[in-house]
Amino acid sequence: EINRAPAEVKISINPLVPRPHTPLQWFSMETIKELKLKEDYLRKRTRSGRLKLSFHDPRMSFLEGVLSRGDRRLSEVILRAFRNGARFDAWNDQFCFDKWLLAFEECGVDPNFYTNQRSREEILPWDFIHTGIDKEMLVEEFNKTIAIQ
């Protein structure tokens, strides 16, 4: 119909959270600061009223990255965050990053360790889990990915 308002396009943008058992498991994750800078950059350059951008909370993405690539040391952090009052953290209105930061500090665990780049020769905390996918195949796919860049 000719008299209709222009279409609105909704764009959801989420950061890369490197996951175990994928070719991207060795990549580093961008910092919260880097993610916020990119979000600001995109917001400033898409001032069109027809484009509606939504972003995943960079702090929540960071915590996802830490937990997905974690090891046994995080069990105490998770318990401590719970005791600090962290509940229903997948819900934006319930998420309190400060409770998690306090838990990491109280347990003496640096969350940034888990989001750093990993060596392909390194033994990863999840390597003992057999998913049916050969680690050498993941390395080949990782090498193809970095060759594209």
CSV table of N, CA, C and O in Angstrom, one decimal, residues 35-106:
chain,number,residue,atom,x,y,z
A,35,LEU,N,33.6,-3.6,23.7
A,35,LEU,CA,32.3,-3.9,23.2
A,35,LEU,C,31.4,-2.6,23.3
A,35,LEU,O,30.6,-2.3,22.4
A,36,LYS,N,31.6,-1.9,24.4
A,36,LYS,CA,30.8,-0.6,24.6
A,36,LYS,C,31.2,0.4,23.5
A,36,LYS,O,30.3,1.1,23.0
A,37,LEU,N,32.5,0.5,23.2
A,37,LEU,CA,33.0,1.4,22.2
A,37,LEU,C,32.3,1.1,20.8
A,37,LEU,O,31.9,2.0,20.1
A,38,LYS,N,32.3,-0.2,20.5
A,38,LYS,CA,31.7,-0.6,19.2
A,38,LYS,C,30.2,-0.4,19.2
A,38,LYS,O,29.6,0.0,18.2
A,39,GLU,N,29.5,-0.6,20.3
A,39,GLU,CA,28.1,-0.3,20.4
A,39,GLU,C,27.9,1.2,20.2
A,39,GLU,O,27.0,1.6,19.4
A,40,ASP,N,28.6,2.1,20.8
A,40,ASP,CA,28.5,3.5,20.6
A,40,ASP,C,28.8,3.9,19.2
A,40,ASP,O,28.0,4.7,18.6
A,41,TYR,N,29.8,3.3,18.6
A,41,TYR,CA,30.1,3.6,17.2
A,41,TYR,C,28.9,3.3,16.3
A,41,TYR,O,28.5,4.1,15.4
A,42,LEU,N,28.3,2.1,16.5
A,42,LEU,CA,27.2,1.7,15.6
A,42,LEU,C,25.9,2.6,15.9
A,42,LEU,O,25.2,3.0,15.0
A,43,ARG,N,25.7,2.9,17.1
A,43,ARG,CA,24.6,3.8,17.4
A,43,ARG,C,24.7,5.2,16.8
A,43,ARG,O,23.7,5.7,16.3
A,44,LYS,N,25.9,5.7,16.8
A,44,LYS,CA,26.1,7.0,16.2
A,44,LYS,C,26.0,7.0,14.7
A,44,LYS,O,25.6,8.0,14.1
A,45,ARG,N,26.2,5.9,14.1
A,45,ARG,CA,26.2,5.9,12.6
A,45,ARG,C,24.9,5.3,12.1
A,45,ARG,O,24.7,5.2,10.9
A,46,THR,N,24.0,5.0,13.0
A,46,THR,CA,22.7,4.5,12.5
A,46,THR,C,21.6,5.4,13.1
A,46,THR,O,20.8,4.9,13.9
A,47,ARG,N,21.5,6.6,12.7
A,47,ARG,CA,20.6,7.5,13.3
A,47,ARG,C,19.2,7.5,12.6
A,47,ARG,O,18.3,8.2,12.9
A,48,SER,N,19.1,6.6,11.6
A,48,SER,CA,17.8,6.5,10.9
A,48,SER,C,16.8,6.0,11.9
A,48,SER,O,17.0,5.0,12.6
A,49,GLY,N,15.6,6.6,11.8
A,49,GLY,CA,14.5,6.2,12.7
A,49,GLY,C,14.0,4.8,12.3
A,49,GLY,O,13.2,4.2,13.0
A,50,ARG,N,14.3,4.3,11.1
A,50,ARG,CA,13.8,3.1,10.6
A,50,ARG,C,14.7,1.9,11.1
A,50,ARG,O,14.3,0.7,11.0
A,51,LEU,N,15.9,2.2,11.6
A,51,LEU,CA,16.8,1.1,12.1
A,51,LEU,C,16.7,1.1,13.6
A,51,LEU,O,17.1,2.1,14.2
A,52,LYS,N,16.3,0.0,14.1
A,52,LYS,CA,16.3,-0.2,15.6
A,52,LYS,C,17.3,-1.2,16.0
A,52,LYS,O,17.2,-2.4,15.7
A,53,LEU,N,18.4,-0.7,16.7
A,53,LEU,CA,19.5,-1.6,17.1
A,53,LEU,C,19.2,-2.0,18.5
A,53,LEU,O,18.8,-1.3,19.4
A,54,SER,N,19.5,-3.3,18.8
A,54,SER,CA,19.5,-3.8,20.2
A,54,SER,C,20.8,-4.6,20.4
A,54,SER,O,21.3,-5.2,19.5
A,55,PHE,N,21.3,-4.4,21.6
A,55,PHE,CA,22.6,-5.0,21.9
A,55,PHE,C,22.5,-5.8,23.2
A,55,PHE,O,21.8,-5.5,24.1
A,56,HIS,N,23.2,-6.9,23.2
A,56,HIS,CA,23.3,-7.7,24.4
A,56,HIS,C,24.2,-7.0,25.4
A,56,HIS,O,25.2,-6.4,25.0
A,57,ASP,N,23.8,-7.0,26.6
A,57,ASP,CA,24.6,-6.3,27.7
A,57,ASP,C,26.0,-6.8,27.7
A,57,ASP,O,26.3,-8.0,27.9
A,58,PRO,N,27.0,-6.0,27.4
A,58,PRO,CA,28.4,-6.4,27.3
A,58,PRO,C,28.9,-7.1,28.6
A,58,PRO,O,29.7,-8.0,28.6
A,59,ARG,N,28.4,-6.7,29.7
A,59,ARG,CA,28.8,-7.3,31.0
A,59,ARG,C,28.3,-8.7,31.1
A,59,ARG,O,29.0,-9.6,31.6
A,60,MET,N,27.0,-8.9,30.6
A,60,MET,CA,26.4,-10.2,30.6
A,60,MET,C,27.2,-11.1,29.6
A,60,MET,O,27.4,-12.3,29.9
A,61,SER,N,27.5,-10.6,28.5
A,61,SER,CA,28.3,-11.4,27.5
A,61,SER,C,29.7,-11.8,28.1
A,61,SER,O,30.1,-12.9,27.9
A,62,PHE,N,30.3,-10.8,28.8
A,62,PHE,CA,31.6,-11.1,29.4
A,62,PHE,C,31.4,-12.3,30.4
A,62,PHE,O,32.2,-13.2,30.4
A,63,LEU,N,30.4,-12.2,31.2
A,63,LEU,CA,30.2,-13.3,32.2
A,63,LEU,C,29.9,-14.6,31.5
A,63,LEU,O,30.4,-15.7,31.9
A,64,GLU,N,29.2,-14.6,30.4
A,64,GLU,CA,28.9,-15.8,29.6
A,64,GLU,C,30.2,-16.4,29.1
A,64,GLU,O,30.5,-17.6,29.2
A,65,GLY,N,31.1,-15.5,28.6
A,65,GLY,CA,32.4,-16.0,28.2
A,65,GLY,C,33.3,-16.6,29.3
A,65,GLY,O,33.9,-17.6,29.1
A,66,VAL,N,33.2,-16.0,30.4
A,66,VAL,CA,34.0,-16.5,31.6
A,66,VAL,C,33.4,-17.9,32.0
A,66,VAL,O,34.2,-18.9,32.1
A,67,LEU,N,32.1,-18.0,32.1
A,67,LEU,CA,31.5,-19.2,32.6
A,67,LEU,C,31.6,-20.3,31.6
A,67,LEU,O,31.8,-21.5,31.9
A,68,SER,N,31.5,-20.0,30.3
A,68,SER,CA,31.6,-21.0,29.3
A,68,SER,C,33.0,-21.6,29.1
A,68,SER,O,33.1,-22.8,28.7
A,69,ARG,N,34.0,-20.8,29.4
A,69,ARG,CA,35.4,-21.3,29.3
A,69,ARG,C,36.0,-21.6,30.6
A,69,ARG,O,37.2,-21.7,30.7
A,70,GLY,N,35.2,-21.7,31.7
A,70,GLY,CA,35.8,-21.8,33.0
A,70,GLY,C,36.3,-23.2,33.4
A,70,GLY,O,36.2,-24.1,32.6
A,71,ASP,N,36.9,-23.2,34.6
A,71,ASP,CA,37.4,-24.5,35.1
A,71,ASP,C,36.8,-24.6,36.5
A,71,ASP,O,35.9,-23.9,36.9
A,72,ARG,N,37.3,-25.6,37.3
A,72,ARG,CA,36.8,-25.9,38.6
A,72,ARG,C,36.9,-24.7,39.6
A,72,ARG,O,36.1,-24.7,40.5
A,73,ARG,N,37.8,-23.8,39.4
A,73,ARG,CA,37.9,-22.6,40.3
A,73,ARG,C,36.7,-21.8,40.3
A,73,ARG,O,36.4,-21.1,41.2
A,74,LEU,N,35.9,-21.9,39.2
A,74,LEU,CA,34.7,-21.0,39.1
A,74,LEU,C,33.5,-21.6,40.0
A,74,LEU,O,32.6,-20.8,40.3
A,75,SER,N,33.6,-22.8,40.4
A,75,SER,CA,32.6,-23.3,41.3
A,75,SER,C,32.4,-22.5,42.6
A,75,SER,O,31.3,-22.2,43.0
A,76,GLU,N,33.5,-22.1,43.2
A,76,GLU,CA,33.5,-21.3,44.4
A,76,GLU,C,33.0,-19.9,44.0
A,76,GLU,O,32.2,-19.3,44.8
A,77,VAL,N,33.3,-19.4,42.9
A,77,VAL,CA,32.9,-18.0,42.4
A,77,VAL,C,31.3,-18.1,42.3
A,77,VAL,O,30.6,-17.1,42.7
A,78,ILE,N,30.8,-19.1,41.6
A,78,ILE,CA,29.4,-19.2,41.4
A,78,ILE,C,28.6,-19.3,42.7
A,78,ILE,O,27.6,-18.6,42.9
A,79,LEU,N,29.2,-20.1,43.7
A,79,LEU,CA,28.5,-20.2,45.0
A,79,LEU,C,28.6,-18.9,45.7
A,79,LEU,O,27.6,-18.4,46.3
A,80,ARG,N,29.7,-18.2,45.6
A,80,ARG,CA,29.9,-16.9,46.3
A,80,ARG,C,28.9,-15.9,45.7
A,80,ARG,O,28.3,-15.1,46.4
A,81,ALA,N,28.8,-15.8,44.4
A,81,ALA,CA,27.9,-14.9,43.7
A,81,ALA,C,26.5,-15.2,44.2
A,81,ALA,O,25.7,-14.2,44.5
A,82,PHE,N,26.1,-16.4,44.3
A,82,PHE,CA,24.8,-16.8,44.8
A,82,PHE,C,24.6,-16.3,46.2
A,82,PHE,O,23.5,-15.7,46.5
A,83,ARG,N,25.6,-16.5,47.0
A,83,ARG,CA,25.5,-16.0,48.4
A,83,ARG,C,25.5,-14.5,48.5
A,83,ARG,O,24.9,-13.9,49.4
A,84,ASN,N,26.0,-13.9,47.5
A,84,ASN,CA,26.0,-12.4,47.4
A,84,ASN,C,24.7,-11.9,46.9
A,84,ASN,O,24.4,-10.7,46.9
A,85,GLY,N,23.8,-12.8,46.5
A,85,GLY,CA,22.5,-12.4,46.0
A,85,GLY,C,22.2,-12.5,44.5
A,85,GLY,O,21.2,-12.0,44.1
A,86,ALA,N,23.1,-13.0,43.8
A,86,ALA,CA,22.9,-13.1,42.3
A,86,ALA,C,21.9,-14.2,42.1
A,86,ALA,O,22.0,-15.3,42.5
A,87,ARG,N,20.8,-13.8,41.4
A,87,ARG,CA,19.7,-14.6,41.1
A,87,ARG,C,19.1,-14.2,39.7
A,87,ARG,O,19.1,-13.1,39.4
A,88,PHE,N,18.6,-15.2,39.0
A,88,PHE,CA,18.0,-14.9,37.7
A,88,PHE,C,18.7,-14.0,36.8
A,88,PHE,O,18.2,-13.0,36.3
A,89,ASP,N,20.0,-14.2,36.7
A,89,ASP,CA,20.9,-13.3,36.0
A,89,ASP,C,20.7,-13.2,34.5
A,89,ASP,O,21.2,-12.3,33.8
A,90,ALA,N,20.0,-14.1,33.9
A,90,ALA,CA,19.7,-14.1,32.5
A,90,ALA,C,18.6,-13.0,32.2
A,90,ALA,O,18.4,-12.6,31.1
A,91,TRP,N,18.0,-12.5,33.3
A,91,TRP,CA,17.0,-11.5,33.1
A,91,TRP,C,17.7,-10.2,33.4
A,91,TRP,O,18.2,-9.9,34.4
A,92,ASN,N,17.6,-9.3,32.4
A,92,ASN,CA,18.3,-8.0,32.5
A,92,ASN,C,17.9,-7.2,33.8
A,92,ASN,O,18.8,-6.6,34.4
A,93,ASP,N,16.6,-7.3,34.2
A,93,ASP,CA,16.2,-6.5,35.4
A,93,ASP,C,16.7,-7.1,36.7
A,93,ASP,O,16.7,-6.5,37.7
A,94,GLN,N,17.2,-8.4,36.6
A,94,GLN,CA,17.7,-9.0,37.8
A,94,GLN,C,19.3,-9.1,37.8
A,94,GLN,O,19.8,-9.4,38.9
A,95,PHE,N,19.9,-8.9,36.7
A,95,PHE,CA,21.3,-9.0,36.6
A,95,PHE,C,22.1,-7.9,37.4
A,95,PHE,O,21.8,-6.8,37.2
A,96,CYS,N,23.0,-8.4,38.2
A,96,CYS,CA,23.8,-7.4,39.0
A,96,CYS,C,25.3,-7.8,38.9
A,96,CYS,O,25.8,-8.7,39.6
A,97,PHE,N,25.9,-7.2,37.9
A,97,PHE,CA,27.3,-7.5,37.6
A,97,PHE,C,28.2,-7.3,38.9
A,97,PHE,O,29.2,-8.1,39.1
A,98,ASP,N,27.9,-6.3,39.7
A,98,ASP,CA,28.8,-6.0,40.8
A,98,ASP,C,28.8,-7.2,41.8
A,98,ASP,O,29.8,-7.4,42.4
A,99,LYS,N,27.7,-8.0,41.9
A,99,LYS,CA,27.7,-9.2,42.8
A,99,LYS,C,28.7,-10.2,42.3
A,99,LYS,O,29.4,-10.9,43.0
A,100,TRP,N,28.8,-10.3,40.9
A,100,TRP,CA,29.8,-11.3,40.4
A,100,TRP,C,31.2,-10.8,40.5
A,100,TRP,O,32.1,-11.5,40.9
A,101,LEU,N,31.4,-9.5,40.3
A,101,LEU,CA,32.8,-8.9,40.5
A,101,LEU,C,33.2,-9.1,41.9
A,101,LEU,O,34.4,-9.5,42.1
A,102,LEU,N,32.3,-8.9,42.9
A,102,LEU,CA,32.7,-9.1,44.3
A,102,LEU,C,33.0,-10.6,44.5
A,102,LEU,O,34.0,-10.9,45.2
A,103,ALA,N,32.3,-11.5,43.9
A,103,ALA,CA,32.5,-12.9,44.1
A,103,ALA,C,33.9,-13.3,43.6
A,103,ALA,O,34.7,-14.0,44.2
A,104,PHE,N,34.2,-12.8,42.4
A,104,PHE,CA,35.6,-13.0,41.8
A,104,PHE,C,36.7,-12.5,42.7
A,104,PHE,O,37.7,-13.2,43.0
A,105,GLU,N,36.5,-11.3,43.2
A,105,GLU,CA,37.5,-10.7,44.1
A,105,GLU,C,37.6,-11.5,45.4
A,105,GLU,O,38.7,-11.8,45.8
A,106,GLU,N,36.5,-11.9,46.0
A,106,GLU,CA,36.5,-12.6,47.3
A,106,GLU,C,37.2,-14.0,47.1
A,106,GLU,O,37.8,-14.5,48.0
